[in-house]
Coordinates of C-alpha atoms in Angstrom, one line a residue:
Chain A
M183 CA -20.8 -14.2 1.2
S184 CA -22.7 -17.4 1.0
A185 CA -21.2 -20.0 3.2
I186 CA -19.8 -22.9 1.3
P187 CA -18.8 -25.6 3.8
D188 CA -15.6 -26.9 2.3
A189 CA -13.5 -25.4 -0.5
K190 CA -11.7 -28.7 -1.1
N191 CA -14.7 -30.6 -2.3
P192 CA -14.6 -31.4 -6.0
G193 CA -16.4 -28.8 -8.0
W194 CA -15.6 -25.9 -5.7
A195 CA -14.9 -23.8 -8.7
A196 CA -18.4 -24.5 -10.1
R197 CA -19.9 -23.3 -6.8
L198 CA -18.2 -19.9 -6.9
P199 CA -20.5 -16.9 -7.4
L200 CA -20.3 -15.3 -10.8
T201 CA -17.7 -12.7 -9.7
G202 CA -15.5 -15.5 -8.4
K203 CA -15.7 -17.4 -11.7
V204 CA -14.7 -14.2 -13.5
G205 CA -11.8 -13.8 -11.1
L206 CA -10.7 -17.5 -11.5
G207 CA -10.9 -17.1 -15.3
L208 CA -8.7 -14.0 -15.3
V209 CA -6.2 -15.6 -12.9
I210 CA -5.9 -18.7 -15.1
F211 CA -5.6 -16.5 -18.2
W212 CA -2.8 -14.5 -16.8
I213 CA -0.9 -17.5 -15.5
A214 CA -1.1 -19.1 -18.9
T215 CA 0.0 -15.8 -20.5
A216 CA 3.0 -15.5 -18.2
I217 CA 4.1 -19.0 -19.0
A218 CA 3.4 -19.1 -22.8
G219 CA 3.3 -15.4 -23.6
P220 CA 6.7 -15.1 -25.3
W221 CA 6.0 -18.0 -27.6
L222 CA 2.6 -16.6 -28.6
A223 CA 3.9 -13.2 -29.4
P224 CA 3.4 -12.6 -33.2
Y225 CA 6.4 -10.3 -33.5
D226 CA 9.8 -9.9 -31.8
P227 CA 8.9 -7.6 -28.9
G228 CA 12.0 -5.5 -29.6
A229 CA 11.5 -5.2 -33.4
F230 CA 10.2 -2.1 -35.1
A231 CA 7.4 -3.9 -36.8
H232 CA 5.1 -1.1 -37.7
Q233 CA 5.9 2.0 -39.8
D234 CA 3.7 4.2 -37.6
V235 CA 4.1 5.0 -33.9
F236 CA 1.0 4.8 -31.7
A237 CA -1.0 3.1 -34.4
G238 CA -4.5 2.0 -33.4
I239 CA -6.1 -1.4 -33.4
G240 CA -5.6 -3.2 -36.7
A241 CA -5.6 -6.6 -38.5
A242 CA -1.8 -7.0 -38.7
H243 CA -1.2 -5.5 -35.2
W244 CA -4.1 -6.4 -33.1
L245 CA -3.3 -3.9 -30.4
G246 CA -1.5 -1.3 -32.5
S247 CA 2.1 -0.1 -32.1
D248 CA 4.0 1.7 -29.4
Y249 CA 6.1 4.9 -29.3
L250 CA 8.8 3.3 -31.4
G251 CA 6.5 1.4 -33.7
R252 CA 6.9 -1.9 -31.9
D253 CA 4.0 -4.4 -31.7
V254 CA 2.0 -3.7 -28.5
L255 CA 0.5 -7.2 -28.3
S256 CA 3.9 -8.9 -28.4
R257 CA 5.3 -6.5 -25.8
V258 CA 2.4 -7.1 -23.4
L259 CA 2.7 -10.9 -23.9
S260 CA 6.4 -10.7 -23.0
G261 CA 6.0 -8.1 -20.3
A262 CA 3.4 -10.2 -18.4
R263 CA 6.1 -12.7 -17.5
Y264 CA 7.9 -10.0 -15.4
S265 CA 4.8 -8.6 -13.8
V266 CA 3.3 -12.0 -12.9
G267 CA 6.5 -14.0 -12.3
L268 CA 8.4 -11.5 -10.2
A269 CA 5.3 -10.7 -8.1
A270 CA 4.5 -14.3 -7.6
A271 CA 8.0 -15.2 -6.5
A272 CA 8.1 -12.2 -4.1
A273 CA 4.7 -13.0 -2.7
I274 CA 5.6 -16.7 -2.1
A275 CA 8.8 -15.6 -0.4
A276 CA 7.1 -13.0 1.7
S277 CA 4.3 -15.3 2.8
T278 CA 6.5 -18.3 3.7
T279 CA 9.0 -16.1 5.5
G280 CA 6.3 -14.3 7.4
T281 CA 4.5 -17.5 8.3
G282 CA 7.7 -19.2 9.3
M283 CA 8.7 -16.3 11.6
A284 CA 5.2 -16.2 13.0
L285 CA 5.4 -19.9 13.9
L286 CA 8.8 -19.3 15.5
A287 CA 7.3 -16.4 17.5
A288 CA 4.3 -18.6 18.6
V289 CA 6.4 -21.4 20.1
S290 CA 9.4 -19.3 21.3
P291 CA 10.0 -17.7 24.7
R292 CA 8.1 -14.5 25.2
W293 CA 11.0 -12.1 24.8
L294 CA 11.8 -13.4 21.3
D295 CA 8.1 -13.0 20.3
E296 CA 8.2 -9.4 21.6
V297 CA 11.4 -8.5 19.9
L298 CA 10.2 -9.9 16.6
S299 CA 6.8 -8.3 16.8
R300 CA 8.3 -4.9 17.7
F301 CA 10.6 -5.1 14.7
M302 CA 7.8 -6.1 12.4
D303 CA 5.5 -3.3 13.8
T304 CA 8.3 -0.8 13.0
L305 CA 8.6 -2.0 9.4
I306 CA 4.9 -2.0 8.9
S307 CA 4.7 1.6 10.0
I308 CA 6.7 2.7 6.9
P309 CA 4.2 3.1 4.0
S310 CA 5.1 0.5 1.4
K311 CA 5.7 3.0 -1.5
I312 CA 7.9 5.2 0.6
F313 CA 9.9 2.2 1.9
S314 CA 10.3 0.9 -1.7
L315 CA 11.6 4.3 -2.8
V316 CA 14.2 4.4 0.0
L317 CA 15.3 0.8 -0.7
V318 CA 15.6 1.4 -4.5
A319 CA 17.6 4.6 -3.8
A320 CA 19.9 2.7 -1.5
V321 CA 20.5 -0.6 -3.4
G322 CA 19.3 -0.1 -6.9
S323 CA 16.7 -2.0 -9.0
S324 CA 18.0 -5.0 -10.8
L325 CA 15.5 -7.9 -11.0
P326 CA 16.9 -9.9 -8.0
L327 CA 17.0 -6.7 -6.0
L328 CA 13.4 -5.8 -6.9
F329 CA 12.4 -9.3 -5.8
L330 CA 14.2 -8.8 -2.4
I331 CA 12.7 -5.4 -2.0
A332 CA 9.2 -6.5 -2.6
T333 CA 9.7 -9.5 -0.3
L334 CA 11.1 -7.5 2.5
I335 CA 8.3 -4.9 2.3
Y336 CA 5.6 -7.5 2.5
I337 CA 7.0 -9.9 5.1
P338 CA 5.8 -7.8 8.1
G339 CA 2.1 -7.9 6.9
A340 CA 2.2 -11.6 6.4
Y341 CA 3.9 -12.0 9.8
R342 CA 1.2 -10.0 11.5
I343 CA -1.6 -12.0 10.1
A344 CA 0.1 -15.3 10.6
R345 CA 1.1 -14.5 14.1
S346 CA -2.4 -13.6 15.2
Q347 CA -3.5 -16.9 13.8
A348 CA -0.6 -18.9 15.3
V349 CA -0.9 -17.4 18.8
N350 CA -4.6 -18.2 18.9
L351 CA -4.0 -21.8 17.7
A352 CA -1.2 -22.2 20.2
Q353 CA -3.8 -21.9 23.0
M354 CA -6.0 -24.7 21.6
D355 CA -6.5 -27.8 23.6
Y356 CA -5.0 -30.1 21.1
V357 CA -1.8 -28.1 21.1
Q358 CA -1.7 -28.2 24.9
V359 CA -2.1 -32.0 24.7
A360 CA 0.8 -32.2 22.2
R361 CA 2.9 -30.1 24.6
T362 CA 2.0 -32.3 27.6
R363 CA 2.8 -35.3 25.4
G364 CA 6.3 -33.9 25.3
E365 CA 6.4 -32.9 21.6
G366 CA 9.2 -30.5 20.6
A367 CA 8.5 -26.9 19.6
A368 CA 9.3 -27.6 15.9
Y369 CA 6.8 -30.5 15.8
I370 CA 4.1 -28.4 17.4
A371 CA 4.7 -25.5 15.0
I372 CA 4.7 -27.6 11.9
R373 CA 2.4 -30.5 12.6
E374 CA -0.1 -29.0 14.9
I375 CA -0.4 -25.2 14.2
L376 CA 0.6 -24.8 10.6
P377 CA -2.0 -27.1 9.0
N378 CA -4.8 -25.1 10.7
M379 CA -3.7 -21.7 9.4
I380 CA -3.1 -22.7 5.8
H381 CA -6.4 -21.4 4.5
P382 CA -6.3 -17.9 5.9
M383 CA -2.6 -17.6 4.8
L384 CA -3.5 -18.6 1.2
A385 CA -6.1 -15.8 1.1
D386 CA -3.5 -13.5 2.5
F387 CA -1.0 -14.7 -0.1
G388 CA -3.4 -13.7 -2.8
L389 CA -3.8 -10.2 -1.4
R390 CA 0.0 -9.9 -1.0
F391 CA 0.4 -10.9 -4.6
V392 CA -2.0 -8.0 -5.6
F393 CA -0.1 -5.5 -3.5
I394 CA 3.2 -6.6 -5.0
V395 CA 2.0 -6.4 -8.6
L396 CA 0.8 -2.9 -7.9
L397 CA 4.0 -1.9 -6.1
L398 CA 6.3 -3.2 -8.8
S399 CA 4.3 -1.9 -11.7
G400 CA 4.1 1.5 -9.9
L401 CA 7.9 1.5 -9.5
S402 CA 8.4 0.6 -13.1
F403 CA 5.9 3.3 -14.0
L404 CA 8.1 5.8 -12.1
G405 CA 11.2 4.5 -14.0
L406 CA 12.6 2.9 -10.8
G407 CA 11.5 -0.7 -11.3
V408 CA 12.3 -3.1 -14.1
Q409 CA 15.0 -1.5 -16.3
P410 CA 15.2 -1.6 -20.1
P411 CA 15.7 -3.6 -22.2
D412 CA 13.5 -5.7 -19.9
A413 CA 10.0 -4.3 -19.6
D414 CA 7.1 -5.3 -17.3
L415 CA 3.6 -4.0 -17.8
G416 CA 4.3 -0.9 -15.7
S417 CA 7.3 0.0 -17.9
L418 CA 5.1 -0.3 -20.9
V419 CA 2.7 2.3 -19.5
R420 CA 5.6 4.6 -18.7
E421 CA 7.4 4.4 -22.1
N422 CA 4.1 5.1 -23.9
I423 CA 3.0 8.0 -21.7
S424 CA 3.4 10.4 -24.6
G425 CA 0.6 8.6 -26.4
L426 CA -1.9 9.6 -23.7
G427 CA -3.0 12.6 -25.7
E428 CA -4.0 10.4 -28.7
G429 CA -5.6 7.8 -26.5
A430 CA -3.2 5.2 -28.0
P431 CA -3.8 1.5 -27.2
A432 CA -0.1 1.3 -26.4
I433 CA -0.7 3.0 -23.0
L434 CA -4.2 1.8 -22.3
V435 CA -3.6 -1.9 -22.9
P436 CA -0.8 -2.6 -20.5
A437 CA -2.6 -0.5 -17.8
L438 CA -5.8 -2.6 -18.4
A439 CA -3.7 -5.8 -18.4
I440 CA -2.5 -5.0 -14.8
A441 CA -6.0 -4.1 -13.7
T442 CA -7.5 -7.4 -15.0
L443 CA -4.8 -9.4 -13.3
T444 CA -5.2 -7.7 -9.9
V445 CA -8.9 -7.3 -10.0
G446 CA -9.2 -11.0 -11.0
V447 CA -7.2 -12.1 -8.0
N448 CA -9.2 -9.9 -5.7
L449 CA -12.5 -11.1 -7.0
L450 CA -11.4 -14.8 -6.7
I451 CA -10.2 -14.3 -3.1
D452 CA -13.3 -12.5 -2.1
A453 CA -15.5 -15.3 -3.4
L454 CA -13.6 -18.1 -1.7
P455 CA -15.2 -19.3 1.5
R456 CA -13.3 -18.0 4.5
R457 CA -13.7 -16.1 7.7
R458 CA -13.4 -12.4 7.3
G459 CA -9.7 -11.7 7.9
S460 CA -8.0 -8.3 8.4
K461 CA -7.0 -6.5 5.3
E462 CA -4.1 -4.2 4.5
G463 CA -0.6 -4.5 5.6
Chain B
M206 CA -4.7 -2.2 22.1
S207 CA -3.6 -3.5 25.4
A208 CA -5.5 -1.6 28.1
A209 CA -3.9 -2.3 31.4
S210 CA -6.2 -2.8 34.3
P211 CA -6.5 0.5 36.1
A212 CA -5.6 1.0 39.7
T213 CA -8.6 1.1 41.9
G214 CA -9.9 4.5 42.9
Q215 CA -8.6 6.2 39.7
S216 CA -11.1 8.6 38.2
G217 CA -12.2 8.1 34.6
T218 CA -10.3 11.1 33.3
T219 CA -7.0 10.1 34.9
F220 CA -7.4 6.6 33.5
L221 CA -8.1 8.0 30.0
L222 CA -5.1 10.3 30.3
T223 CA -2.9 7.3 31.2
L224 CA -4.1 5.4 28.2
I225 CA -3.4 8.3 25.9
V226 CA 0.0 9.1 27.3
R227 CA 0.9 5.4 27.0
R228 CA -0.3 5.4 23.4
L229 CA 1.7 8.6 22.7
A230 CA 4.9 7.1 24.1
S231 CA 4.5 4.0 22.0
G232 CA 4.0 6.2 18.9
L233 CA 7.1 8.1 19.7
L234 CA 9.1 4.9 20.1
T235 CA 7.9 3.6 16.8
L236 CA 8.8 6.9 15.1
F237 CA 12.3 6.6 16.6
L238 CA 12.7 3.1 15.4
V239 CA 11.4 4.0 11.9
A240 CA 14.0 6.8 11.8
L241 CA 16.6 4.3 12.7
V242 CA 15.5 1.9 9.9
V243 CA 15.4 4.8 7.3
F244 CA 18.8 5.9 8.4
I245 CA 20.4 2.5 8.3
V246 CA 18.8 1.5 5.0
S247 CA 19.7 4.7 3.2
G248 CA 23.3 4.2 4.2
L249 CA 23.5 0.6 3.0
L250 CA 25.7 1.1 0.0
P251 CA 29.4 2.0 0.4
G252 CA 30.5 5.3 -0.8
D253 CA 29.3 8.6 0.7
A254 CA 28.4 12.1 -0.2
A255 CA 31.9 13.4 0.0
Q256 CA 33.1 10.8 -2.6
E257 CA 30.2 11.6 -4.8
M258 CA 30.6 15.3 -4.7
L259 CA 34.3 15.2 -5.6
G260 CA 33.9 12.5 -8.3
Q261 CA 36.3 9.6 -9.2
S262 CA 39.4 11.7 -9.8
A263 CA 39.5 13.3 -6.4
T264 CA 42.6 12.5 -4.3
P265 CA 42.0 10.5 -1.2
E266 CA 43.3 13.4 0.9
A267 CA 40.7 15.8 -0.6
V268 CA 37.9 13.3 0.1
A269 CA 39.1 12.8 3.6
A270 CA 39.2 16.5 4.3
L271 CA 35.7 17.1 2.9
R272 CA 34.5 14.0 4.8
Q273 CA 35.8 15.5 8.0
Q274 CA 34.3 18.9 7.2
M275 CA 30.9 17.3 6.6
G276 CA 31.1 15.2 9.7
L277 CA 31.1 11.9 7.8
D278 CA 34.2 10.6 9.6
Q279 CA 32.1 10.3 12.7
P280 CA 30.8 6.9 13.7
A281 CA 27.3 6.1 12.4
S282 CA 25.7 6.4 15.9
I283 CA 26.8 10.0 16.2
R284 CA 25.7 10.8 12.7
F285 CA 22.3 9.3 13.5
V286 CA 21.8 11.4 16.6
R287 CA 23.0 14.5 14.8
W288 CA 20.6 13.8 11.9
L289 CA 17.7 13.1 14.2
A290 CA 18.3 16.3 16.2
G291 CA 18.5 18.2 12.9
L292 CA 15.1 16.7 11.8
L293 CA 13.5 17.6 15.1
G294 CA 15.0 21.1 15.0
G295 CA 13.7 21.7 11.5
D296 CA 17.1 21.4 9.8
P297 CA 17.2 18.0 7.9
G298 CA 20.5 18.7 6.3
F299 CA 21.9 20.1 3.0
S300 CA 21.2 18.8 -0.4
M301 CA 24.4 18.4 -2.4
V302 CA 22.5 17.8 -5.6
A303 CA 20.3 21.0 -5.5
N304 CA 23.0 22.9 -3.6
M305 CA 20.5 24.3 -1.1
P306 CA 19.1 23.3 2.3
V307 CA 16.7 20.4 2.3
A308 CA 14.3 22.5 4.4
D309 CA 14.0 25.1 1.7
I310 CA 13.3 22.5 -1.0
I311 CA 10.6 20.9 1.1
A312 CA 9.0 24.2 2.1
S313 CA 8.4 24.9 -1.6
R314 CA 6.6 21.6 -2.2
L315 CA 4.8 20.8 1.1
P316 CA 2.0 23.3 0.7
N317 CA 1.1 21.8 -2.7
S318 CA 0.9 18.3 -1.3
L319 CA -1.2 19.5 1.6
I320 CA -3.6 21.4 -0.7
L321 CA -4.0 18.2 -2.9
A322 CA -4.5 16.0 0.1
G323 CA -6.9 18.4 1.8
L324 CA -9.1 18.8 -1.3
S325 CA -9.1 15.1 -1.9
T326 CA -10.2 14.5 1.7
L327 CA -13.1 16.9 1.3
V328 CA -14.3 15.0 -1.7
A329 CA -13.5 11.5 -0.6
V330 CA -14.7 11.3 3.0
P331 CA -18.4 12.2 2.3
M332 CA -18.5 9.9 -0.7
A333 CA -17.0 7.0 1.2
L334 CA -19.3 7.4 4.1
T335 CA -22.3 7.6 1.8
I336 CA -21.3 4.5 -0.2
G337 CA -20.4 2.6 3.0
I338 CA -23.6 3.4 4.8
A339 CA -25.7 2.8 1.7
S340 CA -24.3 -0.7 1.2
A341 CA -24.5 -1.6 4.9
L342 CA -28.2 -0.5 4.9
R343 CA -28.9 -2.8 1.9
Q344 CA -26.6 -5.6 3.1
G345 CA -26.8 -8.5 0.7
G346 CA -29.1 -6.6 -1.6
R347 CA -28.5 -5.9 -5.3
L348 CA -27.1 -2.4 -4.6
D349 CA -24.7 -3.8 -1.9
R350 CA -23.4 -6.5 -4.2
A351 CA -22.9 -4.1 -7.0
L352 CA -21.1 -1.6 -4.8
N353 CA -19.1 -4.5 -3.2
T354 CA -17.8 -5.7 -6.6
A355 CA -17.1 -2.1 -7.7
T356 CA -15.1 -1.1 -4.6
L357 CA -13.4 -4.5 -4.6
S358 CA -12.2 -3.9 -8.1
M359 CA -11.2 -0.3 -7.5
V360 CA -9.0 -1.3 -4.6
A361 CA -6.9 -3.4 -7.0
V362 CA -6.8 -1.1 -10.0
P363 CA -3.4 0.5 -10.6
E364 CA -3.4 4.3 -10.0
F365 CA -2.0 5.1 -13.4
L366 CA -5.0 3.4 -15.1
I367 CA -7.4 5.6 -13.1
A368 CA -5.4 8.8 -13.9
T369 CA -5.0 7.7 -17.5
I370 CA -8.8 7.2 -18.0
A371 CA -9.5 10.5 -16.3
V372 CA -7.2 12.3 -18.7
L373 CA -8.7 10.5 -21.7
I374 CA -12.2 11.4 -20.6
F375 CA -11.9 15.0 -19.3
A376 CA -8.9 16.3 -21.3
V377 CA -8.8 14.4 -24.6
E378 CA -12.5 13.7 -25.3
L379 CA -14.4 16.4 -23.5
R380 CA -11.6 19.0 -23.4
W381 CA -12.9 20.4 -20.1
L382 CA -9.7 20.3 -18.2
P383 CA -6.0 20.7 -18.8
S384 CA -4.1 17.3 -18.8
I385 CA -1.2 18.7 -16.8
A386 CA -1.7 20.3 -13.4
L387 CA 0.3 23.4 -13.9
V388 CA -0.7 25.6 -11.0
P389 CA -0.6 29.1 -12.5
A390 CA 1.4 31.5 -10.3
S391 CA -1.0 34.4 -10.8
G392 CA -4.1 32.5 -11.6
T393 CA -7.5 33.0 -10.0
F394 CA -9.1 30.5 -7.6
L395 CA -11.0 29.0 -10.5
D396 CA -7.8 28.4 -12.4
L397 CA -6.4 26.6 -9.4
L398 CA -9.5 24.5 -9.1
R399 CA -9.3 23.6 -12.8
A400 CA -5.7 22.6 -12.5
L401 CA -6.4 20.5 -9.4
A402 CA -9.6 18.9 -10.6
M403 CA -8.2 15.7 -12.2
P404 CA -5.5 14.9 -9.6
V405 CA -8.1 15.4 -6.9
L406 CA -10.6 13.2 -8.8
S407 CA -8.1 10.4 -9.3
L408 CA -6.9 10.4 -5.7
S409 CA -10.5 10.4 -4.4
V410 CA -11.5 7.5 -6.6
I411 CA -8.5 5.6 -5.2
V412 CA -9.1 6.2 -1.5
V413 CA -12.9 6.1 -1.6
A414 CA -13.0 2.4 -2.4
Q415 CA -10.9 1.4 0.6
M416 CA -12.7 3.8 3.0
A417 CA -16.1 2.7 1.8
R418 CA -15.3 -1.0 2.3
M419 CA -14.1 -0.5 5.8
T420 CA -17.0 1.8 6.7
R421 CA -19.4 -0.9 5.5
A422 CA -17.6 -3.6 7.4
A423 CA -17.6 -1.5 10.6
I424 CA -21.4 -0.8 10.4
I425 CA -22.2 -4.4 9.5
A426 CA -20.2 -5.7 12.5
Q427 CA -22.5 -3.5 14.7
L428 CA -25.7 -4.6 13.0
G429 CA -25.5 -8.1 14.5
L430 CA -25.3 -6.8 18.1
P431 CA -28.2 -7.1 20.6
Y432 CA -28.8 -3.4 21.0
V433 CA -29.5 -3.0 17.3
E434 CA -32.1 -5.8 17.5
M435 CA -33.6 -4.0 20.5
A436 CA -33.8 -0.7 18.6
R437 CA -35.3 -2.6 15.6
L438 CA -38.0 -4.2 17.8
K439 CA -38.7 -0.8 19.3
G440 CA -39.7 0.2 15.7
V441 CA -36.8 2.5 14.9
A442 CA -36.6 3.3 11.2
P443 CA -33.6 1.7 9.4
A444 CA -32.0 5.0 8.4
R445 CA -32.4 6.5 11.9
L446 CA -31.1 3.2 13.3
V447 CA -27.9 3.4 11.3
L448 CA -27.3 7.1 11.7
V449 CA -28.3 7.6 15.3
H450 CA -27.7 4.2 17.0
V451 CA -25.0 2.4 15.0
L452 CA -22.8 5.2 13.6
P453 CA -21.6 6.5 17.0
N454 CA -20.6 3.0 18.0
A455 CA -18.8 2.3 14.7
I456 CA -16.9 5.6 14.9
A457 CA -13.6 4.1 16.1
P458 CA -13.1 1.7 13.2
I459 CA -14.4 4.3 10.7
V460 CA -11.9 6.9 11.9
N461 CA -9.2 4.2 11.7
A462 CA -10.2 3.6 8.0
M463 CA -10.1 7.3 7.3
A464 CA -6.6 7.6 8.9
L465 CA -5.2 4.8 6.8
S466 CA -6.7 6.1 3.6
L467 CA -5.7 9.7 4.3
S468 CA -2.1 8.8 5.0
Y469 CA -2.2 7.4 1.5
L470 CA -3.0 10.9 0.1
L471 CA 0.4 12.2 1.0
G472 CA 3.0 9.6 0.1
G473 CA 0.8 7.4 -2.0
A474 CA 0.1 10.2 -4.4
V475 CA 3.5 9.6 -6.1
I476 CA 2.0 8.2 -9.3
V477 CA -0.9 10.7 -9.6
E478 CA 1.6 13.6 -9.0
T479 CA 3.9 12.2 -11.7
I480 CA 1.2 11.7 -14.3
F481 CA -0.2 15.2 -13.8
N482 CA 3.2 16.8 -13.3
Y483 CA 2.0 18.1 -10.0
P484 CA 4.8 19.7 -8.0
G485 CA 4.1 17.9 -4.7
L486 CA 6.3 16.3 -2.1
A487 CA 5.9 12.7 -3.4
S488 CA 7.2 13.5 -6.8
L489 CA 10.0 15.4 -5.1
M490 CA 10.9 12.2 -3.4
V491 CA 11.0 10.3 -6.7
N492 CA 13.4 12.9 -8.0
A493 CA 15.5 12.4 -4.9
V494 CA 15.7 8.7 -5.7
T495 CA 16.7 9.3 -9.3
S496 CA 19.4 11.8 -8.4
R497 CA 20.4 9.8 -5.3
D498 CA 19.9 12.9 -3.1
M499 CA 20.0 11.1 0.2
P500 CA 19.4 13.9 2.7
L501 CA 16.4 15.0 0.7
L502 CA 15.2 11.4 0.4
Q503 CA 15.5 10.7 4.1
A504 CA 13.7 13.9 5.0
C505 CA 10.8 13.1 2.7
A506 CA 10.6 9.6 4.0
M507 CA 10.5 10.8 7.5
I508 CA 7.7 13.3 6.7
F509 CA 5.6 10.6 5.2
C510 CA 6.2 8.1 8.0
G511 CA 5.6 10.8 10.6
A512 CA 2.3 11.8 8.9
Y513 CA 1.2 8.1 8.8
L514 CA 2.1 7.6 12.5
L515 CA 0.4 10.8 13.5
L516 CA -2.9 9.8 11.7
V517 CA -2.9 6.4 13.2
L518 CA -2.2 7.9 16.6
V519 CA -5.1 10.3 16.2
A520 CA -7.4 7.4 15.2
D521 CA -6.4 5.4 18.2
I522 CA -7.0 8.4 20.5
V523 CA -10.4 8.9 19.0
A524 CA -11.1 5.3 19.6
I525 CA -10.1 5.6 23.2
L526 CA -12.2 8.8 23.7
A527 CA -15.2 7.3 21.8
N528 CA -15.4 4.3 24.0
P529 CA -17.8 5.1 26.8
R530 CA -16.7 2.1 28.8
L531 CA -13.3 3.7 29.2
R532 CA -14.8 7.1 30.0
N533 CA -17.1 6.1 32.8
R534 CA -14.8 4.0 34.9

């Protein structure tokens, strides 16, 4: 990656490489769709607007109709809200909780750090899909529960990244100075350490968002995520799976929609100037 | 990895053994804690198997009697120990839903999952190594940037899109392959291959991207080191440099990448198995969620977690063995 000195300079977007600009465009597009989608929908997403099922692309129904003859474009526009909104909320919750616990670990006595880290290492050893299946089986899958499940599963990853940052920063001279000055642990964590780990944590937040979108849409695809009558993009793929043999837009469009969202975020993060962090988690 | 300072006078082999034993112990502790988490989480909701079996209309006495018969009246700690002992002894309980031992259900599915994962490994590992090494060799070049964007995108694409596109191309358009992976009971080897082709292809595409990216990163991290410059100055050809000089040194992170990706092939195959109706362990676990078959669910979860921990363990041990600094102490 070409080294751009400071991402905060005005015009940072203009200096992104082409892939980064594509990513940024896709991200803005999906945020706008998530906010305005339901109002832009040409039909009621629940209405049987087309006399044919699995109709192809046409003038009245741009993206055809689904397995019940509903308008695919309207359903995608309404479904994006769940996919983007739920995942964004869970990613924010996971990143802030993980960062907060990491800061706590960095300024706490050693035993607390070790207990917390051991606990997080345990949770991280459970593959995310498997963990989500166990959690859904145990507590169910209403929207608030899905939010909690996704948050819980991705806290340990955020914690691990944040802790490695925070522990290193805690050794820095200026933190030692603050400590000698007699500052309290909370001041050191929030005013000295946190501001210096914001950038890596933002990149990590983006990755976490991608993981959560994929996890939640995967669960919905399996019929274990967002439940009818609500439908996120994964549910749309699931309910139209019988159109696969005809190559109906009803199944391809929502799948492509998820892909453009997650690929867009990935391209954008990759193009942002940063040190190479560790992936996965 | 926290390698403790070795006592003086220890031979290299003893030191290595100590490291490996310590790593094994830590792996076992993690597995135990994971089992504890799975056990606690899957028992979160009130209501138990006895209640569920007898239904709403059962008298409290009948439920209590059955509960006692099933050992559910015991405290959770005792049930946990009993469950864990059963798992280790190969008897993970009895499925009320299917009315047969969990071990039998799993035994009928596990071979399918292993075949799928094994074939995907055979396809994916050479592809990933080739792509990773090729982009590292041309670091910053056009090929590298194209591969980087391609793998970066593939990492974020949902599995059902890849599987869907595979079906559209090979089953709907070209009509080469069946769209459902029905493994014929009395089919030839060729039938088996045809049935498995698309699931294997989809899974490979998914894991290749991640593996290739990590392979590339591991090799590029080495390329900046002084010994590589030395070899270059000596006039070693680029291909030989990477294959003979760099690759052995990058083996640890590459094996680590393989382990992470391969663990995905078992549990992560949920969606691919579902799309192709493949009778593997992961789709069995989804059925267990839908039917709230807790003993089966717990057993599946432990198999996937165990496989993941085992692969990571192997990768770490390879890393210890591959480090000559630890060997020649």
